[in-house]
Amino acid sequence: VPKTTRTVPSGSREFERIAWLSQLFAKQPRPASVMLGIGDDAAIVKTGRNHWVWTVDACVQGVHFDWRWLSPIEVGWRSFHAAVSDVAAMGASPLAALCSLALPKDVQGKVFRGIAQGQARAARSLGCAIIGGNLTRASEVSVHTTVLGATTRPICRAGARIADEIWVFGNLGAAAAGLIVAQRKTLEQQTLAERWCARQWRRPTALIRAGRSLRKAAHAAIDVSDGLVADLGHVADASCLRAVIDAEALDQALDTRLHKAARALDRTALEFALFGGEDYALIAAGPARRRPDGARAIGQFEKGSGVWLQTATGRQRLSPAGFDHFR
Amino acid sequence: VPKTTRTVPSGSREFERIAWLSQLFAKQPRPASVMLGIGDDAAIVKTGRNHWVWTVDACVQGVHFDWRWLSPIEVGWRSFHAAVSDVAAMGASPLAALCSLALPKDVQGKVFRGIAQGQARAARSLGCAIIGGNLTRASEVSVHTTVLGATTRPICRAGARIADEIWVFGNLGAAAAGLIVAQRKTLEQQTLAERWCARQWRRPTALIRAGRSLRKAAHAAIDVSDGLVADLGHVADASCLRAVIDAEALDQALDTRLHKAARALDRTALEFALFGGEDYALIAAGPARRRPDGARAIGQFEKGSGVWLQTATGRQRLSPAGFDHFR
C-alpha cells in the first residue's frame, strides 16, 4: 500500500528525533496548568474547570500532497481536518484555529485562494473559526495549522486497561484505497465504490462528535493518520498493553465499498484498513458496557505488548511498516 | 538599509492577500469568546476573567534567515523570541508554545539539534515552555511557532488617542545595523559598538516585562518587527490617527553604540531606527502621566493620518519603504 503519511516507526530517525526533542524540552520549568507535553496528539492546558487541547500540524507540498492528485481547495480542506482530528481524538470540541501559510513567490493567485477557500469551508463544516495566522514566502507550499479545543476531560493515548475493547469510528482503509484509485484512474474510469474511496481520501472528516462521545466512555484514544497498526500501536505502547485485533470483526466493520474497491485493485480491504493512512478515523479503548453509539468493536487489550492480529487459524504480530519522513 | 524582514506595505500583494483572507475568514460563525480576529499581532480568546492571546509566526530559510550569517542555535532562538514578541506586544505573559519544524531529508543532525537547543534556551529565558509540536520533512528549513499567553487586559493596535505619547522600549535600529555588520565584518574586525549591534540582531529579546507594564498604562501597542515607521503606521492606521515622531527625542532614545556603529557604516542611527526591522522593540501609545518606567517618549499622536517626522526645520511624512515577500 503506497503511503503519503507520517508514520514514525520506532528506531527511525524521526522517532529518535522526537524522543530527543521530548527530553530536551522536558528540562524546562513548566506551569502547573500544562498537563501534557510532547508525545500525544495534542498538548493540554488546564483553565478553570475546562481543559484546553492544543495542537499544530503541517501539510507540505511533495511530502503530504502532490498537485497531480489534489486541488488547492482539497489541500486546504484536508490540512484543516487533519489538524482538527488531533483535537477530536482527545475528546475535545475545536474552538478556533490559526493558519500559517507559506507560498512560493510565483504561486498563482488561484492556488492561494483555493487553499484558503478549502480551509474556510473546512472551518465552517467543523464550527472552528480561523481567527488569525501568518503568511510568508517559501520555496514550496506548506500549511501549518494550529487548533485549540476545549473539553471537560481530555482522553490521551495512555490509559487503556486490560479487557478494554478496541473501538473504531469512521472508515478505516478507504483513504488508502482512494489514493491508489485517484492515482491510477480518471473519474470516468472509476466505479461508484472507487469514487467513494477516492472521496474519503480527498475530503476526510475530523470526527468531532465521535470524539465527544468518548469523554465519558473511553480510557484512551487516538486518530488514525498513519494506519491502524501504527496508531493502535501508539495506544498499546503508551498503555503498556497488547492490542489484539479480531480480523473478522475488523473486516465486518469495513465499508462494503472498500471491499469492492480493494478487490478491483487486487488487494484486501483488511490490508488497507491495517496499514493505510490518512483515514482520520478514531480508535479508542473502553469497557464493552460503555461502547458509544456508532463505535464498532474490533478487538481488545490484554497483558503484553505490540499489535496482534487474531484470525480463525491463529495470531500474528503486526508491524506498522510505515513511511519515515527522514529515511 | 537592507531588509530581511516582513513589512507588508499597503497595496502590495501580501497586503492584499491578507485583506482578502481576512474577509474570507470573517464570514465564518465565531464563538463569543473569540475577541479579535485577523489583523493584529495575535488573536484573543476570552476564558473566565482572563484573556488568552494566541499567535503563530514563521521563520523560513532564505526568507527570514541565511545560514551564512546565523547559526542553527541563533535561528532557533530568534524564531522563538520573534513569536513570543507578538504576545508581549499585547501585554500578555507567554504560557506555552508549540513548534512545527520542517527539515530537509538530508539535514545534518547538528542543524536539527542546534535549532532545537536555540528554541529550548529561548523558552527557558522567557519562562515559556515548549509543550508540543510537529516534525515534518520539507525542501528547506522552516520553523513555525505558535504561542499562547495570558493577560487580564489585552492591548491591541487600535486604541491610540489624540495627545497620547509614543513610547518605545528596547533598542530600535540596533538589529538593522547589526545585520550589516554581521554581513560585512568578521568578529575580529568589529568594534565593541558593532559587536553589540550584531548581537542585538542575532539574539533579540522579546520584551515581556515591558509588555506587562503596559497593561494599566497603554491604549495601543505593537512590536517592531518591520521597522518603526511600518509598525507605528499600523497603530496610527488602526487608531485612525497621525503619529508624529520627534526626531530629536528619538535620536536621544537610541543607544550610543548604535550611533557609533552607524557612523562607521556611513549611516545615521535615526535611519536604522526608522526603517530597520527585527528589533522586537515595543512601541505603545498612552498618556504622559502613565508612562511606565523604562519607556521613552519619542513623539505623540494627533488628528490626521500617517507617520510623520518632526525636526527642528519642519515636518515630513514617512513611508515604510518596506520589504514585500511577494514582490
XYZ file of C-alpha atoms in Angstrom, chain B residues 1-320:
320
model
C 19.105 49.724 4.832
C 18.952 46.100 3.652
C 15.927 44.298 4.999
C 15.315 40.664 5.736
C 12.059 41.432 7.431
C 8.424 41.205 6.676
C 6.901 44.605 6.232
C 3.617 44.439 4.432
C 3.181 47.761 2.630
C -0.361 48.688 1.691
C -1.038 47.950 -1.945
C 1.487 45.099 -2.022
C 0.435 41.609 -2.999
C 0.949 40.288 0.521
C -1.116 43.106 1.979
C -3.925 42.438 -0.497
C -3.803 38.730 0.240
C -4.062 39.278 3.976
C -7.016 41.624 3.420
C -8.645 39.005 1.192
C -8.088 36.244 3.777
C -9.437 38.474 6.480
C -12.691 38.954 4.540
C -12.955 35.264 3.664
C -12.452 34.049 7.221
C -14.654 36.780 8.704
C -17.675 35.116 7.083
C -17.450 32.197 9.484
C -19.559 31.954 12.604
C -17.273 32.652 15.528
C -17.684 31.766 19.186
C -18.476 34.666 21.506
C -15.253 34.023 23.402
C -13.150 34.980 20.382
C -12.497 38.675 20.657
C -10.164 39.594 17.883
C -9.503 38.009 14.569
C -7.088 38.670 11.776
C -5.095 41.912 11.561
C -3.469 42.276 14.956
C -0.311 40.737 16.416
C -2.311 37.918 17.911
C -5.859 36.642 18.292
C -7.658 36.926 21.624
C -9.800 34.255 23.258
C -11.650 35.107 26.454
C -11.732 32.486 29.171
C -13.241 33.456 32.505
C -11.599 36.651 33.756
C -8.524 36.083 31.655
C -7.812 36.749 28.045
C -5.679 34.356 26.136
C -3.552 35.804 23.423
C -2.589 33.434 20.640
C -0.166 33.870 17.754
C 1.681 31.896 15.088
C 4.869 33.067 13.403
C 7.062 31.555 10.694
C 10.798 31.656 10.120
C 11.853 30.311 6.718
C 15.343 29.621 5.357
C 16.229 32.048 2.563
C 13.434 34.421 3.562
C 13.901 35.122 7.269
C 17.395 33.760 7.713
C 20.529 32.790 5.856
C 22.942 30.140 7.138
C 25.853 32.392 6.124
C 25.019 34.809 8.933
C 23.233 32.766 11.569
C 23.942 29.501 13.354
C 21.209 26.897 13.965
C 21.101 27.882 17.648
C 20.562 31.520 16.675
C 17.788 30.561 14.235
C 16.029 28.622 16.998
C 16.482 31.464 19.465
C 15.344 34.222 17.109
C 12.314 32.397 15.776
C 11.121 31.759 19.318
C 11.657 35.301 20.597
C 10.013 36.721 17.458
C 6.865 34.658 18.099
C 6.747 35.494 21.812
C 7.261 39.170 20.973
C 3.774 39.240 19.389
C 2.316 38.055 22.698
C 4.408 40.522 24.716
C 3.189 43.362 22.488
C -0.372 42.669 23.625
C 0.604 42.952 27.280
C 0.393 39.212 27.855
C 2.685 36.765 29.650
C 3.551 33.759 27.496
C 2.307 30.446 28.911
C 3.463 27.818 26.477
C 4.408 27.196 22.859
C 4.191 24.525 20.177
C 6.870 24.346 17.469
C 6.257 22.951 13.997
C 9.641 22.235 12.455
C 10.223 21.386 8.792
C 13.584 19.924 7.788
C 15.079 18.716 4.508
C 15.670 14.975 4.264
C 19.437 15.369 4.311
C 19.667 17.998 7.047
C 22.589 17.418 9.377
C 21.881 16.228 12.899
C 23.762 19.207 14.294
C 21.484 21.623 12.436
C 18.382 19.923 13.809
C 19.809 19.800 17.331
C 21.098 23.384 17.143
C 17.703 24.793 16.189
C 16.006 22.854 18.971
C 18.639 23.924 21.511
C 18.163 27.541 20.480
C 14.421 27.139 20.950
C 14.888 25.464 24.321
C 17.238 28.222 25.539
C 14.832 30.897 24.350
C 11.928 29.105 26.018
C 13.837 28.948 29.303
C 14.893 32.580 29.058
C 11.269 33.631 28.609
C 9.629 31.164 31.019
C 7.529 29.848 28.149
C 7.643 26.052 27.978
C 7.573 24.224 24.643
C 4.900 21.612 25.245
C 4.488 20.021 21.840
C 4.871 20.455 18.143
C 5.293 18.733 14.858
C 8.228 17.447 12.821
C 7.986 17.137 9.067
C 10.155 16.797 6.007
C 10.360 19.713 3.549
C 12.808 21.006 0.960
C 14.008 23.868 3.172
C 14.263 24.540 6.882
C 11.331 26.361 8.435
C 10.164 26.922 11.974
C 6.522 27.767 12.704
C 6.000 28.719 16.337
C 2.613 29.157 17.996
C 2.452 30.805 21.417
C -0.342 31.173 23.979
C -0.170 33.967 26.507
C -2.481 35.265 29.192
C -3.432 38.742 30.306
C -6.202 40.472 32.180
C -6.307 43.222 29.562
C -5.020 42.710 26.036
C -3.651 45.765 24.238
C -4.369 45.997 20.518
C -3.031 48.067 17.650
C -6.166 50.162 17.619
C -6.976 52.479 20.503
C -4.361 55.250 20.499
C -5.912 58.621 21.431
C -5.179 62.205 20.496
C -2.282 63.607 22.585
C -1.095 60.128 23.596
C 2.668 59.886 23.720
C 4.538 57.403 21.543
C 6.511 55.147 23.872
C 9.438 52.934 22.988
C 11.004 50.041 24.905
C 14.127 48.289 23.648
C 16.855 49.085 21.167
C 15.367 50.447 17.983
C 17.619 50.224 14.960
C 20.386 48.154 16.520
C 19.335 44.902 14.826
C 19.283 46.502 11.353
C 22.763 47.938 11.888
C 23.885 44.608 13.351
C 22.748 42.720 10.260
C 25.010 44.856 8.037
C 27.882 44.495 10.470
C 27.476 40.701 10.528
C 27.425 40.568 6.741
C 30.456 42.793 6.213
C 32.838 42.134 9.062
C 34.240 39.152 10.906
C 34.002 39.210 14.685
C 37.662 40.268 14.839
C 37.060 43.250 12.558
C 34.128 44.527 14.601
C 34.375 47.347 17.131
C 32.692 46.864 20.512
C 29.764 49.018 19.365
C 29.406 46.963 16.198
C 29.558 43.710 18.145
C 26.806 44.928 20.388
C 24.626 45.767 17.362
C 25.339 42.389 15.748
C 24.388 40.705 18.988
C 21.103 42.628 19.141
C 20.351 41.219 15.707
C 21.489 37.640 16.432
C 19.917 37.375 19.856
C 16.838 39.580 20.095
C 14.787 39.536 23.270
C 11.001 39.552 23.490
C 10.159 42.340 25.951
C 7.677 40.553 28.168
C 8.130 42.714 31.258
C 7.788 45.913 29.227
C 4.632 44.496 27.640
C 3.178 43.704 31.050
C 3.925 47.228 32.266
C 1.636 48.498 29.502
C -1.484 46.729 30.798
C -2.591 49.574 33.013
C -0.967 52.338 31.024
C -1.249 51.975 27.261
C -4.114 52.486 24.845
C -2.420 50.618 21.987
C 0.806 48.698 21.343
C 2.735 46.712 18.727
C 6.155 45.109 18.427
C 8.648 46.420 15.905
C 9.456 43.606 13.547
C 9.313 45.569 10.311
C 10.754 48.925 11.343
C 9.406 51.786 13.437
C 7.720 53.629 10.566
C 5.986 50.494 9.306
C 4.785 49.266 12.679
C 3.925 52.659 14.126
C 1.987 53.134 10.894
C -0.114 50.076 11.773
C -1.011 51.647 15.144
C -1.780 55.009 13.510
C -3.936 53.386 10.802
C -5.794 51.127 13.230
C -6.385 54.087 15.565
C -7.327 56.491 12.726
C -4.725 58.989 13.902
C -1.437 60.537 12.853
C 1.772 59.540 14.628
C 4.367 62.307 14.818
C 7.885 61.219 15.722
C 10.084 63.855 17.345
C 13.421 63.350 15.576
C 15.442 64.745 18.461
C 13.655 62.703 21.116
C 14.038 59.544 19.028
C 17.705 60.233 18.401
C 18.308 60.684 22.121
C 16.463 57.475 22.881
C 18.879 55.445 20.750
C 21.833 53.636 22.244
C 25.194 55.383 21.893
C 26.592 52.130 20.485
C 24.123 52.370 17.617
C 25.254 55.940 16.952
C 28.867 54.775 16.846
C 28.188 51.792 14.636
C 26.028 53.849 12.287
C 28.786 56.430 11.830
C 31.262 53.688 10.924
C 28.779 52.441 8.320
C 28.241 55.950 6.899
C 24.643 55.947 8.032
C 22.730 57.614 10.824
C 21.290 55.927 13.868
C 17.968 57.618 13.069
C 17.789 55.924 9.680
C 18.275 52.499 11.237
C 15.716 53.258 13.932
C 13.074 54.457 11.475
C 13.392 51.849 8.755
C 15.344 48.887 10.164
C 13.444 45.803 11.224
C 13.755 42.803 13.514
C 14.162 44.973 16.590
C 11.443 43.314 18.592
C 11.290 46.607 20.428
C 7.821 47.553 21.672
C 6.034 50.747 20.815
C 2.901 51.908 22.543
C 0.503 54.809 22.877
C -0.538 56.226 26.228
C -0.988 59.386 28.293
C 2.178 61.074 29.597
C 1.084 60.756 33.229
C 1.039 56.972 32.926
C 4.322 56.484 31.097
C 5.867 53.302 32.586
C 9.436 53.083 33.860
C 11.790 52.271 31.042
C 9.578 53.725 28.328
C 10.981 56.611 26.318
C 8.614 59.117 24.748
C 9.547 59.795 21.122
C 6.542 61.716 19.844
C 2.790 61.856 20.003
C -0.479 61.096 18.277
C -2.683 63.749 16.765
C -5.592 64.131 14.366
C -4.760 63.071 10.840
C -3.118 60.038 9.312
C 0.262 58.540 8.525
C 3.614 58.632 10.258
C 5.468 61.955 10.279
C 8.905 63.080 11.373
C 9.176 66.417 13.188
C 12.606 68.036 13.023
C 13.822 71.494 14.027
C 13.215 72.663 10.459
C 9.818 71.113 9.775
C 7.748 68.021 9.233
C 7.827 65.285 6.623
C 5.634 62.283 6.037
C 7.494 58.957 6.137
C 6.872 55.863 4.062
C 7.933 52.477 5.381
